[in-house]
XYZ file of C-alpha atoms in Angstrom:
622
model
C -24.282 31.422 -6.880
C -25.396 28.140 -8.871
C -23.727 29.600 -11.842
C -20.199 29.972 -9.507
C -20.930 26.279 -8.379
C -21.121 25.224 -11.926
C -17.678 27.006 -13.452
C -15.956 25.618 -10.342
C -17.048 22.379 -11.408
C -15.989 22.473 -15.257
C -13.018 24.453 -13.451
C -12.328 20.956 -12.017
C -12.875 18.678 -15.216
C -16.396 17.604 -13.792
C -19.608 17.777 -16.061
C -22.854 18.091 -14.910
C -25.800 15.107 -15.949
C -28.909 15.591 -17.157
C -30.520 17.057 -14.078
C -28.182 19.809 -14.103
C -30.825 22.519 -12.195
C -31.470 19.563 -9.282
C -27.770 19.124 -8.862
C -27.118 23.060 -8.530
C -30.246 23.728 -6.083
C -28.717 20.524 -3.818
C -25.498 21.955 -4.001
C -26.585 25.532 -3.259
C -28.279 24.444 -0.116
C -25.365 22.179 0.761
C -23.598 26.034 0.407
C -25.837 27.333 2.931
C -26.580 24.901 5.771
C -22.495 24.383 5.427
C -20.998 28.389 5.379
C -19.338 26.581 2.343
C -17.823 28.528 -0.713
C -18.574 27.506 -4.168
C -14.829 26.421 -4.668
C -15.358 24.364 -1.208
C -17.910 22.531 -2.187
C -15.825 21.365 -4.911
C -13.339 20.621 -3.495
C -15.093 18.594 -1.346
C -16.940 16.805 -4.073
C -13.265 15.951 -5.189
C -12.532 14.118 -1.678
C -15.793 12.043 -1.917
C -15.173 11.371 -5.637
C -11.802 10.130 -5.108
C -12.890 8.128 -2.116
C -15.727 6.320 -3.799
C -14.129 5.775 -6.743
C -16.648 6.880 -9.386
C -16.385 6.270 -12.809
C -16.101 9.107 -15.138
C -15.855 12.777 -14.538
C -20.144 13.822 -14.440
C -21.737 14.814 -11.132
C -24.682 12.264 -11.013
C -27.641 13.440 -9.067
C -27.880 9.824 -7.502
C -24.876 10.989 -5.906
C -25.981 13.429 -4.000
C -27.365 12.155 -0.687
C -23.969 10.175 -0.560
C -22.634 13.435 -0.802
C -24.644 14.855 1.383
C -23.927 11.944 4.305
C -19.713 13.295 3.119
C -20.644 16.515 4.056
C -22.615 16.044 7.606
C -19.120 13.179 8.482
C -17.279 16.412 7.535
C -18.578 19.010 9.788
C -19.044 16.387 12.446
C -15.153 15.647 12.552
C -14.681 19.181 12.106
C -17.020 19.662 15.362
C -15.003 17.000 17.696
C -11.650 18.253 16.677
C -12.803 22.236 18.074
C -14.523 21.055 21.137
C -12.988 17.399 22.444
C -15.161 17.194 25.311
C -18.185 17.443 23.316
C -20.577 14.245 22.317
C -22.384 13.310 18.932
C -25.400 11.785 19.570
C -25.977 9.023 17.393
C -27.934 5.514 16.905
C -25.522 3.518 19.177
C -26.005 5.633 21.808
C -29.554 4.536 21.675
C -28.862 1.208 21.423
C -27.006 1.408 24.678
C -29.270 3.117 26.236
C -31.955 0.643 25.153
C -29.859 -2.565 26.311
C -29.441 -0.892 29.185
C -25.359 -0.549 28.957
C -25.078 2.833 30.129
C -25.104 1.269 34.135
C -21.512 -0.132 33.793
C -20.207 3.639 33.686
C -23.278 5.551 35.017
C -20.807 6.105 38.241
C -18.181 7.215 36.448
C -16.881 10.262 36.664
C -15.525 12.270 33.285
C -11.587 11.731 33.080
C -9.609 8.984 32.753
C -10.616 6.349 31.128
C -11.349 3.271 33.000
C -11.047 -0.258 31.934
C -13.986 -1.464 33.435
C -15.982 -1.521 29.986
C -12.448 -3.297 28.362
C -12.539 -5.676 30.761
C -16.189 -6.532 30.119
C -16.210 -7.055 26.539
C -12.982 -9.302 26.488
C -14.436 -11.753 28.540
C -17.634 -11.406 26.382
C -15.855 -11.483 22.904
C -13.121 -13.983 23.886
C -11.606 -16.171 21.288
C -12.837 -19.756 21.563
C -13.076 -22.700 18.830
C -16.245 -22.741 17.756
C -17.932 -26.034 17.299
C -19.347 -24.975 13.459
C -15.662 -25.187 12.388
C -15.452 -21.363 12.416
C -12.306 -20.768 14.629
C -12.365 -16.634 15.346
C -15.029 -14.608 16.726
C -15.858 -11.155 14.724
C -15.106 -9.199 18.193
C -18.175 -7.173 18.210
C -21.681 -7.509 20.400
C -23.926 -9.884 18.835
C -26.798 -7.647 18.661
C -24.788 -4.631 16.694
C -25.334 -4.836 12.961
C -22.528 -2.541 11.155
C -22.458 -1.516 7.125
C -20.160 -4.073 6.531
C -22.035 -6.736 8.298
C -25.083 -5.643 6.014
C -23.380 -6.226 2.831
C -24.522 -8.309 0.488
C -21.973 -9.227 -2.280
C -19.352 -11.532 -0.371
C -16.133 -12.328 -2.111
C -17.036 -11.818 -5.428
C -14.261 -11.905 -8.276
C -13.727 -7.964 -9.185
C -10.471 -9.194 -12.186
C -8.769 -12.413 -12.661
C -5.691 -13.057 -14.782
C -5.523 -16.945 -15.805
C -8.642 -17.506 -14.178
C -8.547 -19.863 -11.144
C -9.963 -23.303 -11.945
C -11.668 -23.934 -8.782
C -15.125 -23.671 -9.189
C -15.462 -21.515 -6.444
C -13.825 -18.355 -7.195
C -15.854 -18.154 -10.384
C -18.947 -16.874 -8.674
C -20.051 -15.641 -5.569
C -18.588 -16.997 -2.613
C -21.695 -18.262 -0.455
C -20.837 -20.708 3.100
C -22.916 -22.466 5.444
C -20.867 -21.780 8.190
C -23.560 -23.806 10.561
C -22.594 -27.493 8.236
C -19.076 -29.085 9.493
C -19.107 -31.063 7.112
C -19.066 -28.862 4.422
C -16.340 -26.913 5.849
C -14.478 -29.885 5.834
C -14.925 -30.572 2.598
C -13.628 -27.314 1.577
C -9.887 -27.597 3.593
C -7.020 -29.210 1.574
C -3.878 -30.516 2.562
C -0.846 -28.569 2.119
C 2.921 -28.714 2.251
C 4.261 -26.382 4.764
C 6.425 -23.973 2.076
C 10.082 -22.937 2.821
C 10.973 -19.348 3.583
C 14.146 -17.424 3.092
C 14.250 -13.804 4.583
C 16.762 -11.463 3.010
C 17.999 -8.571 5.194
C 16.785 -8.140 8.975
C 17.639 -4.383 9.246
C 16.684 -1.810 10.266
C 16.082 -4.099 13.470
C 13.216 -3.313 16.208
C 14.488 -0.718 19.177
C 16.602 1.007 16.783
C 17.537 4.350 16.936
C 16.215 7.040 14.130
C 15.877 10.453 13.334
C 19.298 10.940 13.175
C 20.219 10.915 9.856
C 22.541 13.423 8.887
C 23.246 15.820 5.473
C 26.145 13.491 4.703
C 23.919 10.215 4.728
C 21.585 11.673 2.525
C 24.387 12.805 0.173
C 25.924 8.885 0.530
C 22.543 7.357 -0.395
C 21.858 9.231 -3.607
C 25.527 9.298 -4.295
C 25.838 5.177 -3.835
C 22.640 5.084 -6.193
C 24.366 6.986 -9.047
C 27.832 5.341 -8.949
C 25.134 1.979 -8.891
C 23.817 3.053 -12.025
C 26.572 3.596 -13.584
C 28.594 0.953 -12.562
C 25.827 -1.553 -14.477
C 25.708 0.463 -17.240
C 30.089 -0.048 -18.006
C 29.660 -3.738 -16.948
C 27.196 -4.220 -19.282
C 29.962 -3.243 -22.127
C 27.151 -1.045 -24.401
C 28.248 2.367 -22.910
C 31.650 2.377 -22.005
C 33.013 6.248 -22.009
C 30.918 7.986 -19.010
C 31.516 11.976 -19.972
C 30.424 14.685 -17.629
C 27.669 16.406 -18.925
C 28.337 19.720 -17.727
C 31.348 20.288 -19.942
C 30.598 21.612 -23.430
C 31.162 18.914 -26.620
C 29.809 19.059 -29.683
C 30.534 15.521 -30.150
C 27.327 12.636 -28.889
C 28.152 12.036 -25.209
C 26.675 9.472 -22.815
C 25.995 10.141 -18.947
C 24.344 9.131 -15.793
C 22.404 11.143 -13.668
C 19.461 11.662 -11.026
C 16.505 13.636 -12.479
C 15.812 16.532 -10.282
C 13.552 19.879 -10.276
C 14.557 23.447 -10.784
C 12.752 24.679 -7.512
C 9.403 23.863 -5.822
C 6.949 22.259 -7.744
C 6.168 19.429 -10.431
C 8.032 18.927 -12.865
C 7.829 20.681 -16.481
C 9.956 21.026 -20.132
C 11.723 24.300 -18.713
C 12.574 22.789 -14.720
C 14.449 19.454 -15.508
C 17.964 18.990 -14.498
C 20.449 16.226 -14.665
C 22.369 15.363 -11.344
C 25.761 13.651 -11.745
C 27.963 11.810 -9.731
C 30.419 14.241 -7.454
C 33.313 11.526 -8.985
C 32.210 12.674 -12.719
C 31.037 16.507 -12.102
C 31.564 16.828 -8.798
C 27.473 16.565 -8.211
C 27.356 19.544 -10.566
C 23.604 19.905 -12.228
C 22.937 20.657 -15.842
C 20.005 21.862 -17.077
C 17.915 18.730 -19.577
C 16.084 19.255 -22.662
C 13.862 16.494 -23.684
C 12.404 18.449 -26.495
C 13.668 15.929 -29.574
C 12.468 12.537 -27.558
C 8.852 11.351 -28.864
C 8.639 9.653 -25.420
C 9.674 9.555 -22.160
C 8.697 9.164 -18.231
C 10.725 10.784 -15.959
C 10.381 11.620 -12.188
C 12.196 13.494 -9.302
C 14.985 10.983 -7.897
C 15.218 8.556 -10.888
C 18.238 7.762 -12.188
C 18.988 7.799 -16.232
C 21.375 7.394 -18.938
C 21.573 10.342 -21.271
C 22.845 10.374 -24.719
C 23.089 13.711 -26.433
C 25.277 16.561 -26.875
C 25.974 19.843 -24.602
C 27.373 22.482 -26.779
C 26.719 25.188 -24.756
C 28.424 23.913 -21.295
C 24.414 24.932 -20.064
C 22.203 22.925 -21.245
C 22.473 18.828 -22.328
C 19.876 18.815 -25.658
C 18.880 14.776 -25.009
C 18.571 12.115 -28.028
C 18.196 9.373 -26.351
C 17.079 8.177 -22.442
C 17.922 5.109 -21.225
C 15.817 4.458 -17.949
C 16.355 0.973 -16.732
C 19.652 -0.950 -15.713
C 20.620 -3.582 -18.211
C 19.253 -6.854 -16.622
C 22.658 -8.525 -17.810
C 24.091 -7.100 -14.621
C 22.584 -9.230 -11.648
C 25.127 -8.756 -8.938
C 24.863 -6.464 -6.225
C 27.997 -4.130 -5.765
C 27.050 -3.391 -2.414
C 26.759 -6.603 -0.597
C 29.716 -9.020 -0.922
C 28.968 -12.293 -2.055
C 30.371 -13.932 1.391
C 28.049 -11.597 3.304
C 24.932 -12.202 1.223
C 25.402 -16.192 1.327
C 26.060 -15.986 5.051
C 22.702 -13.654 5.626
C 20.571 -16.002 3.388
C 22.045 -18.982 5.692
C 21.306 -17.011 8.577
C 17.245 -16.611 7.861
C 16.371 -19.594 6.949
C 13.287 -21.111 8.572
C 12.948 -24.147 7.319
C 14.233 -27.204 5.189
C 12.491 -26.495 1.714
C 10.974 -29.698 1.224
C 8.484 -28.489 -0.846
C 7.945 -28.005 -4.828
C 10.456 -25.698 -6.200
C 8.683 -22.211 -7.528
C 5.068 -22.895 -6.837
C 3.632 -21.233 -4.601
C -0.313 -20.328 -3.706
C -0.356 -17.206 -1.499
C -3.786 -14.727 -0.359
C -2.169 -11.354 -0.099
C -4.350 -8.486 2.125
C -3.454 -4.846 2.924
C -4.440 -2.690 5.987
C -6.979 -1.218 7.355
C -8.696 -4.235 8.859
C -11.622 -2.843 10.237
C -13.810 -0.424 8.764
C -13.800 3.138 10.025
C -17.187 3.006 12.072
C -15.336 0.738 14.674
C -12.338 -1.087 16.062
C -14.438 -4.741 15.479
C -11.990 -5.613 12.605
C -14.937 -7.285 10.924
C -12.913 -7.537 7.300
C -9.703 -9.423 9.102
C -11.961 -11.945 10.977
C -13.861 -12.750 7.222
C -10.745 -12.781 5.381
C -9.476 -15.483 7.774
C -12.474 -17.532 7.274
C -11.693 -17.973 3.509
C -8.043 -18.455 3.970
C -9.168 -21.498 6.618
C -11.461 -22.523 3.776
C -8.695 -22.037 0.860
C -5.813 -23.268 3.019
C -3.045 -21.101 0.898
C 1.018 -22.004 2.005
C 1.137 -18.679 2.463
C -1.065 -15.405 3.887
C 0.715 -12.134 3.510
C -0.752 -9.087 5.602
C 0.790 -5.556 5.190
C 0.049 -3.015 7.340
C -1.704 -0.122 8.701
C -3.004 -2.925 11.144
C -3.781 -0.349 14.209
C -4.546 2.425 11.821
C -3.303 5.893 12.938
C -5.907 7.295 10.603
C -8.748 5.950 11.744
C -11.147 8.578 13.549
C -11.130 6.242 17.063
C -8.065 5.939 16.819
C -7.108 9.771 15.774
C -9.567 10.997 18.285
C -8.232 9.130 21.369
C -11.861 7.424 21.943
C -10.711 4.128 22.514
C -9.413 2.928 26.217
C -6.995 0.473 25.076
C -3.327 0.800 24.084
C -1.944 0.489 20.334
C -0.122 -2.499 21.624
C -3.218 -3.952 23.247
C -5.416 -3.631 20.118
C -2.642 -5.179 18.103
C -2.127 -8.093 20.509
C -6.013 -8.897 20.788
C -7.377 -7.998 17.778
C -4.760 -8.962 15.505
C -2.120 -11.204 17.083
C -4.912 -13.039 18.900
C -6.707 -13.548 15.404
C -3.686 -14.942 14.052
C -2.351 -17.443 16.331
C -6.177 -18.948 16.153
C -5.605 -19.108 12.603
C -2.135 -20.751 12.489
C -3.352 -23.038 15.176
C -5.990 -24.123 13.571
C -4.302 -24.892 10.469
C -1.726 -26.531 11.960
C 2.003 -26.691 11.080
C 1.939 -25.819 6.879
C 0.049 -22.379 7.901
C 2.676 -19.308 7.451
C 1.921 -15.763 7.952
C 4.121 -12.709 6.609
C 3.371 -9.072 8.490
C 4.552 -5.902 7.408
C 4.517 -2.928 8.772
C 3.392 0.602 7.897
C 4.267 3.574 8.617
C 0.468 4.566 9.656
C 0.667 1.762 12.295
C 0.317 3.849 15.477
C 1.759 0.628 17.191
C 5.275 1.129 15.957
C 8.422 3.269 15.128
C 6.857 5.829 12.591
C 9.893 5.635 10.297
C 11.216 4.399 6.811
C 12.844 2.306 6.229
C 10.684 0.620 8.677
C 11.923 -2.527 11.314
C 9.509 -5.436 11.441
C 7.394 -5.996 14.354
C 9.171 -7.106 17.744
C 6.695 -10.430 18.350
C 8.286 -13.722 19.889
C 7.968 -15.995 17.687
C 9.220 -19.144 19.938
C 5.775 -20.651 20.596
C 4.153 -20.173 17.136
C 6.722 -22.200 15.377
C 8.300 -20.021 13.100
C 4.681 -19.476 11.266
C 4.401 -15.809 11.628
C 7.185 -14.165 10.121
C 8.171 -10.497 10.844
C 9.174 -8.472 7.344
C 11.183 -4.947 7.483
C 9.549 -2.470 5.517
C 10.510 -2.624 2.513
C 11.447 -6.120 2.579
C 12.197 -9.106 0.067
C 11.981 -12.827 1.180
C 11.778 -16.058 -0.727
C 9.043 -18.849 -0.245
C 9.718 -22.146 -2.274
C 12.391 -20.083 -4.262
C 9.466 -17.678 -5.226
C 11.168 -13.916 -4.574
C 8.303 -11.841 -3.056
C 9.344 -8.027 -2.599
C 6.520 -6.313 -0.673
C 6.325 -1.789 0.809
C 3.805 -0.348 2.335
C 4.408 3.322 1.603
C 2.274 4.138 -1.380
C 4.622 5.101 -3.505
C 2.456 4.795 -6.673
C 0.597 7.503 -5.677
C 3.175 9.414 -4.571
C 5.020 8.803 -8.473
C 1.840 9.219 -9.548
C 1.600 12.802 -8.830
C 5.107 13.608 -9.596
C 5.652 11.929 -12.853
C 5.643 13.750 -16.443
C 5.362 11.552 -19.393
C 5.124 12.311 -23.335
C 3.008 9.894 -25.702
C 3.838 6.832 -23.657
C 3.670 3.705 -26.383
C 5.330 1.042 -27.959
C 8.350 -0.045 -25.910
C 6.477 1.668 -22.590
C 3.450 -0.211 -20.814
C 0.182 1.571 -22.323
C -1.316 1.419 -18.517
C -0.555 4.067 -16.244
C -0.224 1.699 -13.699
C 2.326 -0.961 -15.447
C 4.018 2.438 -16.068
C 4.140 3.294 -12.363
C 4.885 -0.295 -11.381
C 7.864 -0.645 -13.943
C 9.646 2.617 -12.401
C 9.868 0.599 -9.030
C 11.558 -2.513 -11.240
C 14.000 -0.215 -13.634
C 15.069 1.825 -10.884
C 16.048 -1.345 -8.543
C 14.636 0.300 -5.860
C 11.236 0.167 -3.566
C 11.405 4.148 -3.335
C 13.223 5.584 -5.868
C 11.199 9.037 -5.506
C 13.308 12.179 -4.193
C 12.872 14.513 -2.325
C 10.166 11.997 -0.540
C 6.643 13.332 -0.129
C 5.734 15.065 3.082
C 4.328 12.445 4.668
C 7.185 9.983 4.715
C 9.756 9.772 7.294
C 12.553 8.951 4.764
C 15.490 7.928 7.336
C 19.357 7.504 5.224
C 20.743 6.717 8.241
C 18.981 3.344 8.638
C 19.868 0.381 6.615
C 20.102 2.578 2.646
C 20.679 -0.683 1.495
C 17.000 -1.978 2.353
C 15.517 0.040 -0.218
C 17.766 -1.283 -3.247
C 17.130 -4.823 -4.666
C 19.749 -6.241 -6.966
C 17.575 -8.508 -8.792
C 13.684 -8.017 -10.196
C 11.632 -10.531 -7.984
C 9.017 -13.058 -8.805
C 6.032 -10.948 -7.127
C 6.509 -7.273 -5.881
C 3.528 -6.006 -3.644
C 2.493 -1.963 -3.620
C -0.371 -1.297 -1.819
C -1.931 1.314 -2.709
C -5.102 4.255 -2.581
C -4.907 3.930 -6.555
C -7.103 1.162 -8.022
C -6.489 -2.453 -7.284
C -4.380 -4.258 -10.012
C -2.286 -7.531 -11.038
C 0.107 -7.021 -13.939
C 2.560 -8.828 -15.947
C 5.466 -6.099 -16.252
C 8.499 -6.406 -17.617
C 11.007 -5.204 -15.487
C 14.344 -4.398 -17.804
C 15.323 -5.660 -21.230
C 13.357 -2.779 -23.303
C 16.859 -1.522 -24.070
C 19.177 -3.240 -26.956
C 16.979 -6.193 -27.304
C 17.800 -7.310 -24.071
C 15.578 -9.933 -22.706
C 12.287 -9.483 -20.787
C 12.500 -9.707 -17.405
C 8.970 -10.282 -15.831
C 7.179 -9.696 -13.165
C 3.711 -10.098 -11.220
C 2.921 -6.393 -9.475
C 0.179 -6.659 -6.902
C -2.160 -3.867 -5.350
C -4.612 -5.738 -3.571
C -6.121 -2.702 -2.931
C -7.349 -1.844 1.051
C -9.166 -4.753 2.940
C -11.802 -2.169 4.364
C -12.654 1.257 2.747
C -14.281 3.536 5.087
C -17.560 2.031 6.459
C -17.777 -0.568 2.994
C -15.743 -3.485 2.578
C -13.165 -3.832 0.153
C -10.373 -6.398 -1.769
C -7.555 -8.888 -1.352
C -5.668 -11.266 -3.862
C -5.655 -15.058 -3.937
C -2.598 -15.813 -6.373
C -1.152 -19.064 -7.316
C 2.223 -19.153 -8.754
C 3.662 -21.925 -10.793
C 7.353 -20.476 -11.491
C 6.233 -18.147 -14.382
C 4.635 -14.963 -14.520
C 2.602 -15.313 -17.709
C 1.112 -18.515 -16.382
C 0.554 -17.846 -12.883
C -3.283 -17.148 -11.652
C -4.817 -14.835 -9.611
C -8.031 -13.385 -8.543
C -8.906 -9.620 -7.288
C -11.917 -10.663 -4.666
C -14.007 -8.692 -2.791
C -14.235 -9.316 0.929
């Protein structure tokens, strides 16, 4: 059996180290005590190698009681899923038996859920301004110490670009939270910035999952005649031809990339969609065979030059996979419409400098998965307190659907209520505090168990009357301006999701080296915040609801992707590699997630100055 737990592993590209015989004897009683299958245990060593993010493809054998701890989480979750009624044991339980806890529900009976316990605990863990100068309480019993609580490297610089001059964020980040004085010394004054928000739909309470065949046909169709309709403005291509008509002579045509069946995609499944007004949405099958290089996925939309001289098959020369940036305008909004909506969401007088802007961006979960004490949001607030930034931009999953409380049903408090106290509570503190020049952006996500599991998503419905205008309420996607500074931001991971659909050949030269520029750039050439079709599984792709919201008519300043994938900031260049057009750049942002599992994990601190190539940011640990 050690020999069938090896092969699956070089089945799987993994190596074993040094201590190969240790590794297999661990693993083959992991096999045993688990009823697990050699190709289980694998795969299961793929979840927790993914997870931690381990360098390289070698088993270690100091990975193995992490491993191990995988497993036992596992088969416990496994355990409570089969049998709901049924109770882990575990240290807290002792601890509550030891403080002497257990008498506030000893008369209980088992059923519904009282709020006795709730009721407790939020007069306990209320927020209050505490005298220190630390304004928000961490929301958890003083006497519980959790992993993240125990960690020991506290916003520590993981990558900088144009490294920030404070003196601060060049080494560990270390606070006497118990001197005022030197929290005082850390806050700086700071202009309140303006903010512009383009496009309010989809709106809260609307209505979904009614799209229909016809929408989805309208959607793709509006993004091909799109396409096209930039590439004849921009005067290189002029003569569109239908590619499913035989000609020996060098054609040029636009189409959607799609996939002969089920599957990824390979050299023998691509085909080339067309517009219904050029071949009445006729597909032709796409050889790519004579391009060095190219990156193509399902849903994105191309110009072709080559020749069909079959009538079956359109033999490629050339792919052209980016609109020409010479074409800004938007042929789906009217220019009266757009100038009306921008007038329309305007918050404030911009009174402040023109295209400078310092922001600290954060993406969801916000507590760690051991509990609902959203430990990571209360520190992150701290620093932005400390750093004072015009602007704080939190995506979503805030009330995590995922999260094994919250999956499980073990907590006796609404979504809404956890999102009110632990989050909205959190924030109004923290714009309080501040005073007037703080400004908060939320977005949504579709794992938010809180809110209309749909995408394109509607921002949170949150009065905003008494706060100000400070905490703004994106759509998801959405794009808004602060001091002129286009920020584009979605939730849904969609560089994952290209990430396991896209086929490449010898990317170089005139395409990012990276795999993740690459990924990035796709969202920029394709003008669009999900250009991926047919959408993964998981998303609740909606074409009934505001089509327009994923489209963007010109590349902005900053575009945020959160993402599983590694956390990154990158200069791309988002058009112009066609022609010698000119570079059009921008800054792409995965800040990464602000808590990973039980461990603690990144945000970005940026600072732009009106260019890309200059601008300054920081990947920090929480």
């Amino acid at each position: 059996m050690e020999e069938e737990i090896k092969a699956e592993f070089r089945k799987s590209g993994f190596a074993l180290d040094g201590d190969e015989d240790e590794i297999l004897r661990k693993c083959l009683t992991f096999c045993i005590n688990y009823s697990l299958t050699p190709s289980d245990l694998v795969s299961s060593w793929e979840v927790y190698y993914l997870n931690r993010l381990l360098n390289g493809s070698t088993v270690q054998n100091a990975e193995m009681d992490g491993f191990l701890l995988h497993l036992q989480n596992v088969v416990k979750e496994s355990i409570i899923t089969e049998e709901p009624d049924l109770h882990i044991y575990s240290s807290k339980d002792v601890d509550m038996i030891l403080n002497n806890e257990d008498e506030y529900v000893r008369e209980e009976t088992i059923g519904t859920p009282t709020n006795k316990l709730y009721s407790l605990s939020s007069e306990q863990f209320d927020y209050e301004h505490q005298p220190n100068g630390s304004a928000y309480s961490s929301g958890k019993p003083s006497n519980v110490i959790t992993p993240f609580g125990q960690r020991r490297e506290k916003f520590a610089v993981k990558y900088s670009i144009n490294q920030l001059s404070t003196e601060e964020n060049g080494k560990k980040e270390l606070v006497a939270e118990d001197s005022e004085d030197d929290f005082l010394k850390k806050v700086k004054t700071r202009e309140r910035c303006s903010m512009v928000v383009h496009g309010t739909k989809p709106e809260p309470n609307c209505r979904f999952m009614y799209d229909r065949t016809e929408d989805r046909f309208r959607a793709l169709e509006s993004r091909i005649r799109r396409h096209t309709s930039a590439f004849v403005a921009s005067g290189v291509h002029k003569d569109l031809m239908d590619p499913t008509v035989a000609s020996q002579k060098s054609i040029f045509a636009v189409g959607m990339i799609c996939c002969d069946g089920e599957g990824h995609l390979n050299d023998k499944s691509i085909l080339l969609q067309s517009s219904a007004e050029c071949s009445g949405g006729q597909r032709v099958r796409l050889d790519l065979q004579r391009l060095s290089q190219f990156s193509i996925f399902p849903g994105q939309v191309v110009g072709i030059e080559g020749n069909n001289p079959s009538g079956h098959c359109l033999i490629a020369s050339k792919i052209i996979d980016s609109i020409p940036v010479s074409v800004p305008a938007d042929v789906s909004l009217r220019p009266v419409k757009r100038q009306a909506l921008n007038q329309g969401t305007q918050l404030t007088d911009p009174s402040s400098s023109d295209e400078e802007l310092s922001v600290i961006i954060a993406a969801g979960p916000f507590t760690t998965t051991d509990n609902l004490f959203f430990e990571p949001l209360t520190e992150l607030l701290a620093y932005a307190s400390r750093k004072t930034p015009q602007l704080l931009i939190l995506l979503g999953p805030f009330v995590d659907s995922e999260h094994p409380e919250i999956r499980r049903g073990a907590t006796d408090r609404s979504f809404d209520e956890i999102f009110h106290v632990e989050i909205m509570r959190k924030l109004r503190d923290y714009v309080d505090y501040l005073g007037d020049a703080a400004r908060v952006v939320l977005v949504p996500s579709i794992r938010d168990a809180n809110h209309d599991f749909v995408f394109p998503q509607p921002g949170f419905d949150i009065p905003s009357s008494n706060l100000n205008n400070q905490i703004t309420n994106l759509t998801n996607p959405g794009i808004f301006e602060a001091n002129q500074v286009k920020v584009g931001c979605c939730t849904v991971d969609i560089l994952k999701q290209l990430s396991g659909e896209e086929m490449s050949r010898n990317p170089s030269n005139g395409i990012p080296s990276d795999r993740m520029s690459r990924l990035a750039y796709h969202i920029l050439s394709q003008r669009s915040f999900y250009p991926l079709y047919p959408p993964a599984e998981d998303v609740p792709l909606d074409f009934s609801l505001a089509p327009d919201t994923l489209h963007f008519s010109l590349i902005p300043d900053i575009l945020v992707l959160p993402s599983d994938m590694k956390y990154f900031v990158k200069v791309v260049s988002g058009g112009g590699r066609n022609d010698g057009e000119e570079q059009v750049k921008c800054i792409c942002i995965n800040p990464g997630r602000l808590a990973k599992g039980e461990c603690a994990g990144t945000f970005v601190e940026l600072h732009y100055n009106g260019d890309p190539d200059t601008a300054s940011a920081s990947i920090i640990g929480i």
